Coordinates of C-alpha atoms in Angstrom, one line a residue:
Chain O
M1 CA -55.4 71.3 2.9
K2 CA -52.4 69.1 2.6
T3 CA -50.1 72.1 2.0
L4 CA -51.6 73.9 5.0
A5 CA -51.0 70.9 7.2
G6 CA -47.5 70.6 5.8
R7 CA -46.9 74.3 6.5
I8 CA -48.0 74.0 10.1
A9 CA -45.8 71.0 10.6
F10 CA -42.9 72.8 9.0
N11 CA -43.4 75.8 11.2
L12 CA -43.7 73.7 14.3
F13 CA -40.5 72.0 13.5
A14 CA -38.7 75.3 12.7
W15 CA -39.9 77.0 15.9
T16 CA -38.9 73.9 18.0
V17 CA -35.4 74.1 16.6
V18 CA -35.2 77.9 17.2
L19 CA -36.5 77.5 20.8
V20 CA -34.0 74.7 21.6
T21 CA -31.2 76.8 20.2
A22 CA -32.3 80.0 21.8
F23 CA -33.2 78.7 25.2
P24 CA -29.7 78.8 26.8
L25 CA -29.4 82.4 25.5
I26 CA -32.8 83.3 27.0
W27 CA -31.9 81.6 30.3
M28 CA -28.6 83.4 30.3
I29 CA -30.3 86.8 29.9
L30 CA -33.0 86.0 32.5
T31 CA -30.5 84.7 35.0
S32 CA -28.3 87.8 34.6
V33 CA -31.1 90.1 35.8
K34 CA -32.3 87.9 38.7
P35 CA -31.3 88.9 42.2
Q36 CA -28.8 86.6 43.9
F37 CA -31.5 85.0 46.2
E38 CA -33.6 84.0 43.3
L39 CA -30.9 82.2 41.4
F40 CA -30.8 79.0 43.4
R41 CA -34.5 78.8 44.3
I42 CA -36.1 75.4 44.0
P43 CA -38.3 75.0 42.0
P44 CA -36.6 77.6 39.7
T45 CA -38.6 80.6 38.5
F46 CA -38.6 81.3 34.8
W47 CA -39.5 85.0 34.8
P48 CA -37.6 86.9 37.5
E49 CA -39.8 88.1 40.3
Q50 CA -37.6 91.1 40.6
I51 CA -35.3 92.6 37.9
T52 CA -32.0 93.9 39.0
F53 CA -28.9 95.2 37.2
E54 CA -26.6 94.8 40.3
H55 CA -24.5 92.1 38.7
Y56 CA -23.8 94.4 35.7
T57 CA -22.7 97.3 38.0
R58 CA -20.6 95.0 40.1
L59 CA -19.0 93.5 37.0
I60 CA -18.2 96.9 35.6
Y61 CA -17.1 98.7 38.8
E62 CA -15.6 96.0 40.9
T63 CA -13.9 93.7 38.5
P64 CA -11.3 94.1 35.6
F65 CA -14.1 93.1 33.2
L66 CA -13.8 96.4 31.1
K67 CA -10.1 95.8 30.8
Y68 CA -10.7 92.4 29.4
M69 CA -13.3 93.8 27.1
R70 CA -10.8 96.4 25.8
N71 CA -8.2 93.7 25.3
S72 CA -10.7 91.5 23.4
L73 CA -11.8 94.4 21.2
I74 CA -8.2 95.4 20.4
L75 CA -7.4 91.7 19.7
G76 CA -10.5 91.1 17.6
F77 CA -10.2 94.2 15.4
T78 CA -6.4 94.0 15.0
T79 CA -6.5 90.3 14.0
T80 CA -9.3 91.0 11.6
I81 CA -7.6 93.9 9.9
V82 CA -4.3 92.0 9.6
V83 CA -5.9 88.9 8.3
V84 CA -8.2 90.6 5.9
V85 CA -5.6 92.9 4.4
V86 CA -3.1 90.1 3.9
A87 CA -5.7 87.6 2.7
T88 CA -7.3 90.0 0.2
L89 CA -4.0 90.9 -1.4
G90 CA -2.8 87.3 -1.2
A91 CA -5.9 85.9 -2.8
H92 CA -5.8 88.5 -5.5
S93 CA -2.2 87.5 -6.3
L94 CA -3.1 83.8 -6.3
V95 CA -6.0 84.4 -8.7
R96 CA -4.6 87.0 -11.1
F97 CA -0.8 86.7 -11.4
R98 CA 1.0 84.0 -13.1
Y99 CA 4.2 82.9 -11.4
P100 CA 5.9 79.6 -10.8
G101 CA 4.7 77.5 -7.9
R102 CA 1.4 79.4 -7.5
E103 CA -0.8 76.4 -7.1
R104 CA 1.8 74.7 -4.8
L105 CA 1.8 77.8 -2.6
A106 CA -2.0 77.7 -2.3
Q107 CA -1.9 74.1 -1.3
M108 CA 0.8 74.6 1.2
V109 CA -1.2 77.4 2.8
L110 CA -4.1 75.0 3.1
F111 CA -1.9 72.3 4.6
T112 CA -1.0 74.6 7.5
Y113 CA -4.7 74.9 8.2
L114 CA -4.9 71.1 8.4
L115 CA -2.5 70.9 11.4
P116 CA -4.4 70.7 14.7
S117 CA -3.9 74.0 16.5
V118 CA -2.8 72.3 19.7
V119 CA 0.3 71.1 17.9
L120 CA 1.4 74.7 17.3
I121 CA 0.9 76.1 20.7
L122 CA 4.3 75.2 22.2
P123 CA 6.4 76.2 19.2
L124 CA 4.4 79.5 19.0
Y125 CA 4.9 80.1 22.7
L126 CA 8.6 79.5 22.5
M127 CA 8.8 81.8 19.5
M128 CA 6.9 84.5 21.3
V129 CA 9.3 84.3 24.2
W130 CA 12.3 84.4 21.9
L131 CA 10.9 87.4 20.1
G132 CA 10.2 89.0 23.5
I133 CA 6.5 89.5 22.9
A134 CA 5.2 86.8 25.1
N135 CA 2.3 87.9 27.4
T136 CA 1.1 90.7 25.1
I137 CA -2.0 91.1 23.0
F138 CA 0.2 91.3 20.0
S139 CA 1.4 87.7 20.5
L140 CA -2.2 86.6 20.4
V141 CA -2.8 88.6 17.2
I142 CA 0.1 86.7 15.6
A143 CA -1.1 83.4 16.9
Y144 CA -4.7 83.9 15.7
T145 CA -3.4 85.1 12.3
T146 CA -1.6 81.8 11.8
F147 CA -4.8 79.9 11.8
A148 CA -7.3 82.4 10.5
L149 CA -5.2 83.4 7.5
P150 CA -5.1 80.1 5.6
Y151 CA -8.9 79.8 5.8
A152 CA -9.4 83.5 4.9
L153 CA -7.1 83.2 2.0
W154 CA -8.9 80.2 0.5
L155 CA -12.3 81.8 1.1
L156 CA -11.3 85.0 -0.6
R157 CA -9.5 83.1 -3.4
S158 CA -12.6 81.2 -4.4
F159 CA -14.5 84.4 -4.1
M160 CA -12.1 86.3 -6.3
Q161 CA -12.1 83.5 -8.9
G162 CA -15.7 84.5 -9.5
I163 CA -14.8 88.0 -10.5
P164 CA -14.2 88.2 -14.3
D165 CA -10.7 89.0 -15.4
D166 CA -12.1 91.4 -17.9
L167 CA -13.2 93.8 -15.2
E168 CA -9.7 94.4 -14.0
A169 CA -8.4 94.5 -17.6
A170 CA -11.0 97.1 -18.5
A171 CA -9.9 99.2 -15.6
L172 CA -6.2 99.0 -16.6
V173 CA -7.1 100.0 -20.2
D174 CA -9.2 102.8 -18.8
G175 CA -6.1 104.2 -17.2
A176 CA -6.0 102.8 -13.7
T177 CA -2.8 101.4 -12.2
R178 CA -2.9 97.9 -10.8
M179 CA -3.5 99.1 -7.3
E180 CA -6.3 101.5 -8.5
A181 CA -7.9 98.8 -10.5
F182 CA -7.8 96.6 -7.4
V183 CA -9.3 99.3 -5.2
D184 CA -11.9 100.7 -7.7
V185 CA -13.1 97.5 -9.3
I186 CA -12.0 94.3 -7.5
L187 CA -12.6 95.4 -3.9
P188 CA -16.2 96.5 -4.4
Q189 CA -16.9 93.2 -6.1
A190 CA -15.2 91.2 -3.4
L191 CA -16.9 93.1 -0.6
P192 CA -19.4 90.4 0.4
G193 CA -16.4 87.9 0.5
I194 CA -14.3 90.4 2.5
I195 CA -17.2 90.9 5.0
S196 CA -17.7 87.2 5.5
T197 CA -14.0 86.7 6.0
S198 CA -13.9 89.6 8.5
L199 CA -16.8 88.1 10.5
F200 CA -15.2 84.7 10.5
T201 CA -11.9 86.1 11.7
F202 CA -13.5 88.4 14.3
I203 CA -15.6 85.6 15.8
L204 CA -12.7 83.4 15.9
A205 CA -10.5 85.9 17.7
W206 CA -13.4 86.9 20.0
N207 CA -14.1 83.3 21.1
E208 CA -10.7 81.8 21.2
Y209 CA -9.8 80.3 24.5
L210 CA -6.9 77.8 24.3
Y211 CA -4.2 80.1 22.9
A212 CA -5.2 82.9 25.1
L213 CA -4.9 80.6 28.1
V214 CA -1.4 79.4 27.2
L215 CA 0.2 82.5 25.7
V216 CA -1.1 85.2 28.0
N217 CA -1.2 85.2 31.8
T218 CA -1.4 88.8 32.9
D219 CA -4.6 90.8 33.3
E220 CA -3.0 93.6 31.2
A221 CA -3.3 91.4 28.1
R222 CA -5.9 88.8 28.9
P223 CA -9.0 88.8 26.7
L224 CA -12.6 88.2 27.9
T225 CA -12.6 84.4 27.4
T226 CA -9.8 83.6 29.8
G227 CA -10.3 86.7 31.9
V228 CA -13.8 85.9 32.8
M229 CA -13.0 82.3 33.5
S230 CA -10.1 83.1 35.8
M231 CA -12.0 85.8 37.5
L232 CA -15.3 84.1 38.2
V233 CA -14.6 80.4 38.0
S234 CA -12.4 78.9 40.7
A235 CA -12.1 75.3 41.9
F236 CA -14.6 75.9 44.7
N237 CA -17.0 78.5 43.5
I238 CA -18.6 79.7 40.3
E239 CA -20.1 83.2 40.5
W240 CA -23.1 82.4 38.4
S241 CA -24.8 85.8 38.5
L242 CA -21.6 87.6 37.4
L243 CA -20.8 84.9 34.9
M244 CA -24.2 85.3 33.2
A245 CA -23.9 89.1 33.2
A246 CA -20.5 88.8 31.7
S247 CA -21.7 86.3 29.1
V248 CA -24.5 88.7 28.0
M249 CA -22.0 91.5 27.6
M250 CA -19.6 89.3 25.7
S251 CA -22.3 88.4 23.3
L252 CA -23.3 92.0 22.6
P253 CA -20.5 93.0 20.2
L254 CA -21.1 90.0 18.0
I255 CA -24.8 90.6 17.9
I256 CA -24.3 94.2 17.0
I257 CA -21.8 93.4 14.3
F258 CA -24.0 90.7 12.8
A259 CA -27.0 93.0 12.8
F260 CA -25.1 95.6 10.8
L261 CA -23.3 93.3 8.4
Q262 CA -25.7 90.6 7.6
K263 CA -27.3 92.6 4.8
Y264 CA -23.9 93.0 3.2
L265 CA -23.4 89.3 3.4
T266 CA -26.3 88.6 1.0
R267 CA -25.9 91.8 -1.1
G268 CA -23.8 91.3 -4.2
F269 CA -24.2 87.6 -4.4
G270 CA -25.7 86.6 -7.6
A271 CA -25.4 90.1 -9.1
G272 CA -22.8 89.1 -11.7
G273 CA -20.8 91.8 -13.4
V274 CA -20.7 90.1 -16.7
K275 CA -23.4 88.8 -18.9
G276 CA -22.7 86.0 -21.3
Chain Y
M1 CA 2.3 105.9 -42.0
A2 CA 1.4 102.8 -40.0
D3 CA -0.5 103.6 -36.9
V4 CA 0.0 100.2 -35.3
S5 CA 2.7 97.7 -36.1
F6 CA 3.8 94.3 -34.9
Q7 CA 7.4 93.3 -35.7
K8 CA 8.3 89.7 -35.3
V9 CA 6.0 89.5 -32.3
R10 CA 6.0 86.1 -30.6
K11 CA 4.0 85.2 -27.5
A12 CA 4.3 81.9 -25.6
F13 CA 2.5 80.8 -22.5
G14 CA 5.0 78.3 -21.1
S15 CA 5.4 75.8 -23.8
A16 CA 2.2 76.8 -25.6
V17 CA 2.9 79.3 -28.4
A18 CA -0.1 81.5 -29.0
V19 CA 1.4 83.8 -31.6
K20 CA 4.4 82.6 -33.6
S21 CA 6.0 85.5 -35.4
L22 CA 3.7 88.2 -36.3
D23 CA 4.4 91.0 -38.7
L24 CA 1.5 93.4 -39.3
A25 CA 1.3 97.0 -40.2
I26 CA -2.0 98.8 -39.8
G27 CA -2.6 102.2 -41.3
S28 CA -4.0 105.2 -39.6
G29 CA -7.8 105.3 -39.6
E30 CA -8.1 101.7 -40.9
F31 CA -10.7 99.2 -39.8
V32 CA -8.8 96.0 -39.6
S33 CA -10.3 92.6 -38.5
L34 CA -8.3 89.9 -36.9
L35 CA -10.2 86.8 -38.1
G36 CA -9.7 83.2 -37.3
P37 CA -11.1 80.2 -35.4
S38 CA -10.8 80.0 -31.6
G39 CA -7.2 79.5 -30.5
C40 CA -5.7 81.1 -33.5
G41 CA -4.0 83.9 -31.5
K42 CA -6.2 86.8 -32.5
T43 CA -7.3 87.7 -29.0
T44 CA -3.8 87.3 -27.6
T45 CA -2.6 89.7 -30.4
L46 CA -5.2 92.2 -29.3
R47 CA -4.4 91.9 -25.7
M48 CA -0.7 92.4 -26.4
L49 CA -1.6 95.6 -28.2
A50 CA -3.7 96.6 -25.2
G51 CA -0.8 95.9 -22.9
L52 CA -2.7 93.2 -21.0
E53 CA -0.2 90.6 -22.2
F54 CA 3.5 91.1 -22.9
P55 CA 5.1 89.8 -26.0
T56 CA 7.8 87.1 -25.4
E57 CA 9.8 88.5 -28.4
G58 CA 9.4 91.3 -30.9
E59 CA 8.3 94.9 -30.9
I60 CA 4.8 96.5 -30.9
R61 CA 4.4 100.1 -32.0
I62 CA 1.5 102.5 -31.7
G63 CA 2.3 105.6 -33.8
D64 CA 6.1 105.8 -33.7
R65 CA 6.3 104.8 -30.1
V66 CA 7.4 101.3 -29.1
V67 CA 4.9 100.3 -26.4
N68 CA 6.2 97.0 -25.2
A69 CA 6.8 98.4 -21.7
V70 CA 4.1 101.0 -21.7
P71 CA 1.2 100.2 -19.2
P72 CA -2.3 99.8 -20.9
G73 CA -3.6 103.1 -19.5
Q74 CA -0.9 105.1 -21.2
R75 CA -1.1 103.6 -24.7
D76 CA -3.8 105.9 -26.0
I77 CA -6.1 102.9 -26.8
A78 CA -9.6 102.0 -25.7
M79 CA -10.9 98.5 -25.6
V80 CA -14.4 96.9 -25.8
F81 CA -14.4 93.4 -24.3
Q82 CA -16.5 90.5 -25.4
S83 CA -18.1 90.4 -22.0
Y84 CA -18.5 94.2 -22.1
A85 CA -17.1 94.3 -18.6
P86 CA -19.2 97.2 -17.3
Y87 CA -18.2 97.9 -13.7
P88 CA -21.2 96.4 -11.8
H89 CA -21.2 98.7 -8.8
M90 CA -21.1 101.9 -10.9
S91 CA -24.0 103.5 -12.7
V92 CA -23.9 103.9 -16.4
A93 CA -22.7 107.5 -16.0
E94 CA -20.0 106.5 -13.6
N95 CA -18.9 103.7 -15.9
I96 CA -18.5 106.1 -18.8
A97 CA -16.8 108.7 -16.7
Y98 CA -14.3 106.3 -15.2
P99 CA -11.6 106.6 -17.8
L100 CA -11.8 110.4 -17.6
K101 CA -11.6 110.3 -13.8
K102 CA -8.4 108.2 -14.0
R103 CA -7.0 110.9 -16.3
G104 CA -7.7 113.7 -13.8
V105 CA -10.4 115.4 -15.9
G106 CA -12.4 117.8 -13.9
R107 CA -16.0 117.1 -12.8
A108 CA -17.7 119.7 -15.1
E109 CA -15.8 118.6 -18.2
R110 CA -16.5 114.9 -17.3
D111 CA -20.2 115.5 -17.0
A112 CA -20.3 117.3 -20.3
K113 CA -18.4 114.5 -22.1
V114 CA -20.5 111.8 -20.6
A115 CA -23.6 113.6 -21.6
S116 CA -22.4 114.0 -25.2
V117 CA -21.3 110.3 -25.5
A118 CA -24.6 109.2 -23.9
A119 CA -26.4 111.2 -26.5
T120 CA -24.4 109.6 -29.4
L121 CA -25.1 106.1 -28.1
Q122 CA -28.7 106.8 -27.0
L123 CA -27.9 106.1 -23.4
G124 CA -29.2 109.4 -22.0
A125 CA -32.2 107.9 -20.3
L126 CA -30.2 105.1 -18.6
L127 CA -27.4 107.1 -17.0
D128 CA -28.5 106.4 -13.4
R129 CA -29.0 102.7 -13.9
K130 CA -26.7 99.9 -12.8
P131 CA -25.3 97.5 -15.5
R132 CA -27.4 94.6 -14.2
Q133 CA -30.5 96.6 -15.0
L134 CA -29.5 96.8 -18.7
S135 CA -30.0 94.4 -21.6
G136 CA -27.0 92.9 -23.4
G137 CA -27.2 95.5 -26.2
Q138 CA -27.4 98.4 -23.7
Q139 CA -24.4 97.0 -21.7
Q140 CA -22.5 96.9 -24.9
R141 CA -23.3 100.6 -25.6
V142 CA -22.0 101.4 -22.1
A143 CA -18.7 99.6 -23.0
L144 CA -18.6 101.5 -26.3
G145 CA -19.3 104.7 -24.4
R146 CA -16.4 104.1 -22.0
A147 CA -14.2 103.7 -25.1
L148 CA -15.5 106.7 -27.0
V149 CA -15.4 109.2 -24.1
R150 CA -11.6 109.2 -24.1
D151 CA -11.1 109.9 -27.8
P152 CA -8.3 107.4 -28.1
K153 CA -6.0 106.9 -31.1
V154 CA -6.9 103.2 -31.5
F155 CA -10.0 101.3 -30.7
L156 CA -9.7 97.6 -29.8
L157 CA -12.8 95.5 -30.1
D158 CA -12.7 91.9 -28.9
E159 CA -15.7 90.1 -30.4
P160 CA -18.0 92.8 -29.2
L161 CA -21.1 91.4 -31.1
S162 CA -20.8 87.8 -30.3
N163 CA -23.1 87.9 -27.2
L164 CA -25.9 89.7 -29.0
D165 CA -28.8 88.1 -30.8
A166 CA -28.8 88.0 -34.6
K167 CA -31.0 91.0 -35.2
L168 CA -29.2 93.3 -32.8
R169 CA -25.9 92.1 -34.1
A170 CA -26.8 93.2 -37.6
H171 CA -27.9 96.5 -36.2
M172 CA -24.8 97.1 -34.1
R173 CA -22.6 96.1 -37.1
A174 CA -24.1 98.9 -39.1
E175 CA -23.6 101.3 -36.1
L176 CA -20.0 100.3 -35.7
I177 CA -19.3 100.9 -39.4
E178 CA -21.0 104.3 -39.1
L179 CA -19.1 105.1 -35.9
H180 CA -15.8 104.3 -37.6
R181 CA -16.6 106.5 -40.6
K182 CA -17.6 109.3 -38.3
L183 CA -14.5 109.1 -36.0
G184 CA -11.9 108.3 -38.6
K185 CA -9.9 106.4 -35.9
T186 CA -8.1 103.1 -36.2
F187 CA -10.3 100.2 -35.3
I188 CA -8.9 96.8 -34.6
Y189 CA -11.6 94.2 -34.4
V190 CA -11.2 90.6 -33.3
T191 CA -13.8 88.2 -34.6
H192 CA -14.3 84.6 -35.6
D193 CA -17.3 85.6 -37.7
Q194 CA -16.2 86.0 -41.3
L195 CA -19.4 87.9 -42.2
E196 CA -18.5 90.6 -39.6
A197 CA -15.0 90.7 -40.9
M198 CA -16.0 90.9 -44.6
T199 CA -18.7 93.5 -44.1
M200 CA -16.9 95.9 -41.7
S201 CA -13.2 95.8 -42.5
D202 CA -11.0 97.8 -44.8
R203 CA -8.6 94.9 -44.4
I204 CA -8.7 91.4 -42.9
A205 CA -5.9 89.6 -41.2
V206 CA -6.7 85.9 -41.2
M207 CA -4.9 84.0 -38.5
H208 CA -4.5 80.3 -37.8
E209 CA -2.6 78.5 -35.1
G210 CA -0.6 81.6 -34.2
D211 CA 0.4 82.4 -37.8
L212 CA -0.8 85.2 -40.0
Q213 CA -2.2 83.5 -43.1
Q214 CA -3.2 86.5 -45.2
F215 CA -3.7 90.2 -44.8
G216 CA -5.7 92.0 -47.4
A217 CA -8.9 93.7 -48.4
P218 CA -12.1 91.6 -47.9
M219 CA -12.7 90.9 -51.6
Q220 CA -9.0 90.2 -52.2
V221 CA -9.1 87.6 -49.4
Y222 CA -12.2 86.2 -50.9
E223 CA -11.1 86.2 -54.5
K224 CA -7.5 85.2 -54.0
P225 CA -7.1 83.2 -50.8
A226 CA -3.4 82.8 -50.1
N227 CA -3.7 79.2 -49.0
L228 CA -5.9 76.2 -48.3
F229 CA -6.8 77.4 -44.8
V230 CA -8.0 80.8 -46.0
A231 CA -9.8 79.3 -48.9
G232 CA -11.7 76.9 -46.6
F233 CA -12.3 79.5 -43.9
I234 CA -13.6 82.5 -45.9
G235 CA -16.9 82.1 -47.6
S236 CA -20.2 80.7 -46.5
P237 CA -21.0 78.1 -47.5
A238 CA -17.4 77.1 -47.6
M239 CA -15.4 76.7 -50.8
N240 CA -15.4 73.1 -52.1
L241 CA -11.9 71.7 -51.9
L242 CA -11.4 68.8 -54.3
P243 CA -8.0 67.0 -54.0
G244 CA -6.5 65.7 -57.3
A245 CA -3.3 65.8 -59.2
L246 CA -1.7 67.3 -62.3
E247 CA -1.1 64.8 -65.1
S248 CA 0.5 65.1 -68.6
S249 CA -2.2 65.4 -71.3
G250 CA -1.1 65.7 -74.9
S251 CA 1.1 68.7 -75.2
G252 CA 0.1 70.2 -71.8
L253 CA -1.1 69.3 -68.3
A254 CA -4.5 68.6 -66.9
F255 CA -6.0 68.5 -63.4
V256 CA -7.4 65.1 -62.8
R257 CA -9.6 63.6 -60.1
Q258 CA -12.5 61.2 -60.1
G259 CA -15.3 62.9 -61.9
L260 CA -13.3 65.9 -63.1
W261 CA -10.8 66.5 -65.8
L262 CA -9.6 70.1 -66.5
P263 CA -6.9 71.1 -69.0
V264 CA -4.3 73.5 -67.3
G265 CA -2.9 76.2 -69.5
A266 CA 0.1 77.4 -67.6
G267 CA 2.0 76.6 -64.4
G268 CA 2.4 73.5 -62.3
Q269 CA 4.2 70.2 -63.1
A270 CA 3.1 66.7 -63.9
G271 CA 2.6 64.5 -60.8
Q272 CA 2.1 67.5 -58.5
K273 CA -0.7 66.9 -55.9
V274 CA -3.1 69.8 -56.3
T275 CA -6.4 70.7 -54.5
L276 CA -8.9 72.4 -56.6
G277 CA -11.0 75.1 -54.9
V278 CA -14.5 75.9 -56.3
R279 CA -16.9 78.3 -54.6
P280 CA -20.5 77.0 -54.4
E281 CA -21.7 79.8 -56.7
D282 CA -19.1 78.8 -59.4
I283 CA -20.6 75.5 -60.2
A284 CA -23.4 75.6 -62.8
L285 CA -25.8 72.7 -62.6
G286 CA -27.8 71.8 -65.8
S287 CA -25.3 71.4 -68.5
G288 CA -21.6 70.8 -68.9
P289 CA -19.0 68.1 -69.4
F290 CA -19.2 66.6 -65.8
V291 CA -21.8 64.7 -63.9
A292 CA -22.9 65.1 -60.3
T293 CA -25.5 63.2 -58.2
V294 CA -27.9 65.3 -56.1
R295 CA -27.8 64.2 -52.5
I296 CA -29.6 67.0 -50.4
V297 CA -31.6 70.0 -51.5
E298 CA -31.9 72.9 -48.9
P299 CA -34.1 75.8 -50.1
T300 CA -33.4 78.9 -47.9
G301 CA -35.8 81.2 -49.8
H302 CA -33.5 83.6 -51.6
E303 CA -31.3 80.7 -52.9
T304 CA -31.1 77.0 -52.7
I305 CA -28.1 75.0 -51.5
V306 CA -27.6 71.7 -53.2
M307 CA -25.2 69.0 -51.8
A308 CA -24.0 67.0 -54.8
D309 CA -21.7 64.1 -55.1
I310 CA -18.8 64.8 -57.5
G311 CA -16.6 61.7 -58.0
G312 CA -17.2 60.4 -54.6
Q313 CA -16.8 63.7 -52.7
S314 CA -19.7 65.8 -51.6
A315 CA -19.7 69.4 -52.9
I316 CA -21.9 72.4 -52.1
V317 CA -23.6 74.2 -55.0
R318 CA -25.5 77.4 -54.7
V319 CA -28.4 77.6 -57.2
Q320 CA -31.4 79.9 -58.0
P321 CA -34.4 79.2 -55.8
D322 CA -36.6 78.3 -58.8
A323 CA -34.3 75.5 -60.0
A324 CA -35.9 72.2 -59.3
H325 CA -33.4 69.4 -58.5
V326 CA -34.5 65.9 -57.6
V327 CA -32.6 64.1 -54.9
G328 CA -30.9 61.1 -56.3
S329 CA -30.9 62.4 -59.9
E330 CA -27.7 62.7 -61.9
I331 CA -27.2 66.1 -63.6
P332 CA -24.5 67.5 -65.8
F333 CA -22.5 70.5 -64.5
A334 CA -19.8 72.9 -65.5
V335 CA -17.4 75.1 -63.5
R336 CA -16.5 78.7 -64.1
T337 CA -12.8 78.1 -65.0
S338 CA -11.9 81.8 -64.6
R339 CA -12.9 81.6 -60.9
L340 CA -11.2 78.4 -59.9
H341 CA -8.5 78.2 -57.3
A342 CA -5.7 75.8 -57.1
F343 CA -3.5 75.0 -54.0
D344 CA -0.5 72.7 -53.5
S345 CA -2.0 69.8 -51.5
V346 CA 1.2 69.4 -49.6
S347 CA 2.2 72.9 -48.7
G348 CA -1.3 74.4 -49.0
A349 CA 0.1 77.4 -50.9
R350 CA -1.9 79.0 -53.6
L351 CA -0.9 78.1 -57.2
D352 CA -1.5 80.3 -60.2
L353 CA -2.9 77.9 -62.6
A354 CA -5.1 78.8 -65.6
F355 CA -7.9 76.2 -66.2
A356 CA -10.0 75.5 -69.2
L357 CA -13.0 73.4 -69.8
P358 CA -12.3 70.2 -71.7
A359 CA -13.2 70.4 -75.4
S360 CA -16.4 68.4 -75.7

């Protein structure tokens, strides 16, 4: 009886948390399909009396939304690829090879992560101008890499420390080169770590606002975050209906990616390669 | 013709020296154990031979080729790790096939070899399983299979039995001996377990603190330990080491310590500090010129171990299980003088002294 009551209480609590967290998302979706006249009705309606996709069509056909979407996708994927490739190889080196200053190097990398990112904006902006790549998606890739890489490196480093040395040694003895041993044996073992790191980096690049605002000010390179803001939010007016539709569409890629990758996130954990 | 040789090989990790200056020549087809306590340099030696560590100085040869700069995969060796290290994401069949794949062996030949090795190791029914679905003993067979499938010149085994339970260990020991006999290949086996080394090897290399202490056949190492370390390390229960000194006695010398007095026929000089080594089975309780006090009696079934006090030092004696010894009693004993060992207490080196029992 006590356990049943406890279970009910626990479920009530859990559902309350879920509802509180999910309510803004639900409201966002509902608002995005309400016709304009229903948006500001008092008292507000929860379920739309009439469902319309006019905001979505307007967003797609009448605004540069798709261009921003393309920029964000390029930005997110490029940053993720650059960060994951460099961090995976770097973490492997920090874990497996012996060279002077190895620990110091790892600490210095972490130190750069401790700097508030605001501090780095101006130097980075000046650097981009000097390099002649200001106002491009590429400049944002570099900027995001500077703060995603240290964290990714540490995440993968601790992950790779859990992979037994013997696995790589066994592959080397079995005739693999260092690179083959890395690809055949280390990478599959590190896959859950690589996927978490990729997700972290992609979400960071997808949601970042401040750097995008400062470093880029043409529609050609603007990602969704700043693009949607500058397009729909002005000092005098906020286009709520379009903003909600844009928000729903911005959330979709992340939801899709999570749906596909979350099983990899848990798979592999706990399945140690070595008994003993 | 030596199959594997180390010449003045030294390995240092920063300021820590793992192997000091190793000279070792291992014959073709030999089963050699590298034996020693942890930290003695035996695993480092094996890893240098495998190409996983590089010697700081010296030369390593496999066959007549210097392999110092040859990558592990091209040394014609196979290695079984203490952790077995099966590739967790590959099935048993893929694990065994991996070395062949890396050598560019075609699929049909690969499958045939894997099947034949799996049959030898009784892994046939497990080929589709992943390592985590296997027991420790089965994982070890997979590791062995990965080594066997390539038909290498030299097999390196790094404490392969230490993670198995006692029963399985005895079984695998017999299987490894059988495997070595069948293949006729050179086996180099690292272990800290002297029983494994004694039962399996043609020769044992005893190592301690990065130095080779003795290299010889198991019985030779047991019968004629080269120094105090080997004497104390080989044998279970361990050899009793009783420190004393040589003193003049009449026309000759005698080994003297509290509770013991043994005339010495030849060798040594008066005043020399000498440690007497007596194996537990070479002390005969019941009669003799000396007296010991029984402290602890441990019957194990097939024999009884008695801890006795000889002149203030406890010594281990192995006796027949039917011998009844009362704790606290004083009993006379003798030693088998032909089987005594003597070592210089300062340098630890073996001394060739001939002992006799005192005339009663």
